[in-house]
Short mmCIF file of C-alpha atoms in Angstrom, two decimals:
data_model
loop_
_atom_site.label_atom_id
_atom_site.label_comp_id
_atom_site.label_asym_id
_atom_site.label_seq_id
_atom_site.Cartn_x
_atom_site.Cartn_y
_atom_site.Cartn_z
CA UNK A 21 67.04 50.21 62.25
CA UNK A 22 64.99 53.29 61.43
CA UNK A 23 66.23 55.54 58.65
CA UNK A 24 65.29 59.20 58.68
CA UNK A 25 64.71 60.17 55.09
CA UNK A 26 65.07 63.83 55.91
CA UNK A 27 68.69 63.41 57.06
CA UNK A 28 69.90 60.40 55.05
CA UNK A 29 71.92 61.81 52.11
CA UNK A 30 71.12 58.75 49.95
CA UNK A 31 67.41 59.30 50.47
CA UNK A 32 67.79 63.00 49.64
CA UNK A 33 69.66 62.12 46.41
CA UNK A 34 67.06 59.56 45.36
CA UNK A 35 64.23 61.95 46.17
CA UNK A 36 65.83 64.68 44.04
CA UNK A 37 66.48 62.22 41.18
CA UNK A 38 62.83 61.18 41.33
CA UNK A 39 61.62 64.78 41.23
CA UNK A 40 63.92 65.62 38.30
CA UNK A 41 62.71 62.59 36.36
CA UNK A 42 59.07 63.36 37.14
CA UNK A 43 59.50 67.01 36.03
CA UNK A 44 61.07 65.87 32.76
CA UNK A 45 58.24 63.41 32.13
CA UNK A 46 55.67 66.07 32.95
CA UNK A 47 57.30 68.54 30.56
CA UNK A 48 57.85 66.09 27.71
CA UNK A 49 54.82 63.80 27.90
CA UNK A 50 52.30 65.45 30.20
CA UNK A 51 50.79 64.50 33.57
CA UNK A 52 49.72 61.00 32.50
CA UNK A 53 53.37 59.96 32.21
CA UNK A 54 54.13 60.65 35.88
CA UNK A 55 53.65 57.13 37.22
CA UNK A 56 55.73 55.22 39.76
CA UNK A 57 56.97 52.85 37.06
CA UNK A 58 57.94 55.51 34.52
CA UNK A 59 59.53 57.78 37.13
CA UNK A 60 61.57 54.94 38.63
CA UNK A 61 62.85 53.98 35.15
CA UNK A 62 63.78 57.57 34.28
CA UNK A 63 65.36 58.26 37.68
CA UNK A 64 67.31 55.00 37.77
CA UNK A 65 65.87 53.98 41.13
CA UNK A 66 63.71 51.07 42.18
CA UNK A 67 59.96 51.49 42.09
CA UNK A 68 59.87 50.74 45.85
CA UNK A 69 62.04 53.83 46.40
CA UNK A 70 59.50 56.01 44.60
CA UNK A 71 56.67 54.45 46.65
CA UNK A 72 58.63 55.04 49.86
CA UNK A 73 58.79 58.78 49.17
CA UNK A 74 55.35 59.08 47.50
CA UNK A 75 52.96 56.23 48.38
CA UNK A 76 50.42 57.53 45.86
CA UNK A 77 51.26 58.71 42.35
CA UNK A 78 48.91 61.69 42.70
CA UNK A 79 51.05 62.93 45.61
CA UNK A 80 54.12 62.83 43.40
CA UNK A 81 52.29 64.52 40.56
CA UNK A 82 51.06 67.28 42.87
CA UNK A 83 54.57 67.90 44.20
CA UNK A 84 56.01 67.99 40.69
CA UNK A 85 53.25 70.20 39.34
CA UNK A 86 53.67 72.61 42.23
CA UNK A 87 57.40 72.92 41.61
CA UNK A 88 57.04 73.19 37.83
CA UNK A 89 55.78 76.24 36.00
CA UNK A 90 52.34 75.58 34.59
CA UNK A 91 52.86 75.51 30.82
CA UNK A 92 49.24 76.20 29.87
CA UNK A 93 48.04 79.64 28.78
CA UNK A 94 51.56 81.05 29.00
CA UNK A 95 52.78 83.80 26.67
CA UNK A 96 49.69 84.53 24.55
CA UNK A 97 50.19 84.90 20.82
CA UNK A 98 48.22 86.87 18.28
CA UNK A 99 45.85 86.17 16.83
CA UNK A 100 44.57 85.14 20.25
CA UNK A 101 41.65 82.93 19.25
CA UNK A 102 43.68 80.13 17.55
CA UNK A 103 46.28 80.32 20.32
CA UNK A 104 43.57 80.05 22.99
CA UNK A 105 41.99 77.15 21.08
CA UNK A 106 45.34 75.29 21.11
CA UNK A 107 45.77 75.93 24.84
CA UNK A 108 42.26 74.67 25.64
CA UNK A 109 42.87 71.64 23.41
CA UNK A 110 46.10 70.88 25.29
CA UNK A 111 44.33 71.25 28.63
CA UNK A 112 41.55 68.89 27.53
CA UNK A 113 44.05 66.31 26.28
CA UNK A 114 46.12 66.48 29.47
CA UNK A 115 43.05 66.03 31.66
CA UNK A 116 41.97 62.83 29.85
CA UNK A 117 44.24 60.19 31.45
CA UNK A 118 42.36 58.60 34.38
CA UNK A 119 45.16 59.39 36.85
CA UNK A 120 45.06 63.08 35.96
CA UNK A 121 41.26 63.27 35.99
CA UNK A 122 41.24 61.52 39.34
CA UNK A 123 43.89 63.86 40.67
CA UNK A 124 41.89 66.90 39.53
CA UNK A 125 38.74 65.69 41.24
CA UNK A 126 40.61 64.60 44.38
CA UNK A 127 42.32 67.98 44.59
CA UNK A 128 38.99 69.81 44.30
CA UNK A 129 37.37 67.62 46.93
CA UNK A 130 40.34 67.62 49.32
CA UNK A 131 40.54 71.41 49.14
CA UNK A 132 37.22 71.59 51.00
CA UNK A 133 38.82 70.45 54.27
CA UNK A 134 42.58 70.42 53.70
CA UNK A 135 44.20 73.86 53.90
CA UNK A 136 47.32 72.74 51.99
CA UNK A 137 45.22 71.36 49.14
CA UNK A 138 43.13 74.54 49.13
CA UNK A 139 46.36 76.56 48.85
CA UNK A 140 47.56 74.45 45.90
CA UNK A 141 44.16 74.69 44.19
CA UNK A 142 44.03 78.44 44.72
CA UNK A 143 47.54 78.95 43.31
CA UNK A 144 46.76 76.89 40.20
CA UNK A 145 43.45 78.65 39.71
CA UNK A 146 45.02 82.07 40.14
CA UNK A 147 47.74 81.30 37.59
CA UNK A 148 45.22 80.07 35.01
CA UNK A 149 42.94 83.06 35.62
CA UNK A 150 45.75 85.59 35.30
CA UNK A 151 47.02 84.05 32.07
CA UNK A 152 43.60 83.76 30.45
CA UNK A 153 42.77 87.34 31.48
CA UNK A 154 46.03 88.54 29.91
CA UNK A 155 45.16 86.77 26.66
CA UNK A 156 41.63 88.20 26.64
CA UNK A 157 42.94 91.72 27.34
CA UNK A 158 45.33 91.29 24.42
CA UNK A 159 42.48 90.17 22.14
CA UNK A 160 40.31 93.11 23.21
CA UNK A 161 43.18 95.61 22.83
CA UNK A 162 43.92 94.24 19.36
CA UNK A 163 40.24 94.55 18.44
CA UNK A 164 40.09 90.82 17.86
CA UNK A 165 37.41 90.34 20.53
CA UNK A 166 34.48 92.29 21.91
CA UNK A 167 33.26 91.04 25.26
CA UNK A 168 31.32 92.33 28.21
CA UNK A 169 31.84 89.16 30.28
CA UNK A 170 33.22 89.52 33.78
CA UNK A 171 36.83 88.27 34.12
CA UNK A 172 35.88 85.45 36.51
CA UNK A 173 33.08 84.39 34.15
CA UNK A 174 35.50 84.18 31.21
CA UNK A 175 37.56 81.51 32.90
CA UNK A 176 34.47 79.61 34.07
CA UNK A 177 33.00 79.65 30.56
CA UNK A 178 36.24 78.43 28.95
CA UNK A 179 37.69 76.02 31.50
CA UNK A 180 34.68 74.76 33.47
CA UNK A 181 33.08 72.72 30.68
CA UNK A 182 36.44 71.15 29.79
CA UNK A 183 37.02 70.00 33.36
CA UNK A 184 33.46 68.70 33.54
CA UNK A 185 33.69 66.82 30.22
CA UNK A 186 37.07 65.22 30.94
CA UNK A 187 37.06 64.62 34.68
CA UNK A 188 33.41 63.99 35.39
CA UNK A 189 31.97 62.64 32.14
CA UNK A 190 35.25 60.91 31.19
CA UNK A 191 34.74 61.88 27.58
CA UNK A 192 36.83 63.51 24.87
CA UNK A 193 36.44 67.24 24.28
CA UNK A 194 35.77 67.77 20.57
CA UNK A 195 37.20 70.81 18.80
CA UNK A 196 33.65 71.96 18.07
CA UNK A 197 32.98 72.29 21.79
CA UNK A 198 36.11 74.39 22.23
CA UNK A 199 34.94 76.63 19.35
CA UNK A 200 31.52 77.03 21.01
CA UNK A 201 33.18 77.92 24.32
CA UNK A 202 35.28 80.57 22.61
CA UNK A 203 32.19 81.92 20.83
CA UNK A 204 30.46 82.08 24.21
CA UNK A 205 32.76 84.74 25.64
CA UNK A 206 32.05 87.42 23.04
CA UNK A 207 32.25 88.39 19.39
CA UNK A 208 35.47 87.48 17.61
CA UNK A 209 36.64 89.46 14.58
CA UNK A 210 38.76 87.31 12.30
#
């Protein structure tokens, strides 16, 4: 007997329970917590059920991340520099688990030939860019920062090295590096 998961109400309920559990884990513990085992425990379903809906954990994480609001760089605070440092620190820490680093690299690579992955990458990138630009505009308006860097360069200078260090070098991002990145975008007035 073949079961259609799109029309079976039990499958729809289990799928929704899995997504709710994965969103809660993502919000409370970060992307590294969204594993088949943890999600099945939180959702109260068997691990095989999670695998049936999402054969790979990165697929589940992508679906959850797409449906959740990206928490990073949201609602800038003044002074901007310490707030931005905390946001970059959080990003670096969340990119460290191997599953998340692998997902980041796979998403970047897949986006080269997969239109859906390119759409997801572009949406994430746009959100991060808009939020960082808003924070930088706030810092400039509050005379906390002087910069002549182009908006696209600001994000590359701040985020690019963190992605490289965590996902490609598989190394911890020290606070000193984050400070140097922040210093690299302009002159801060403390």
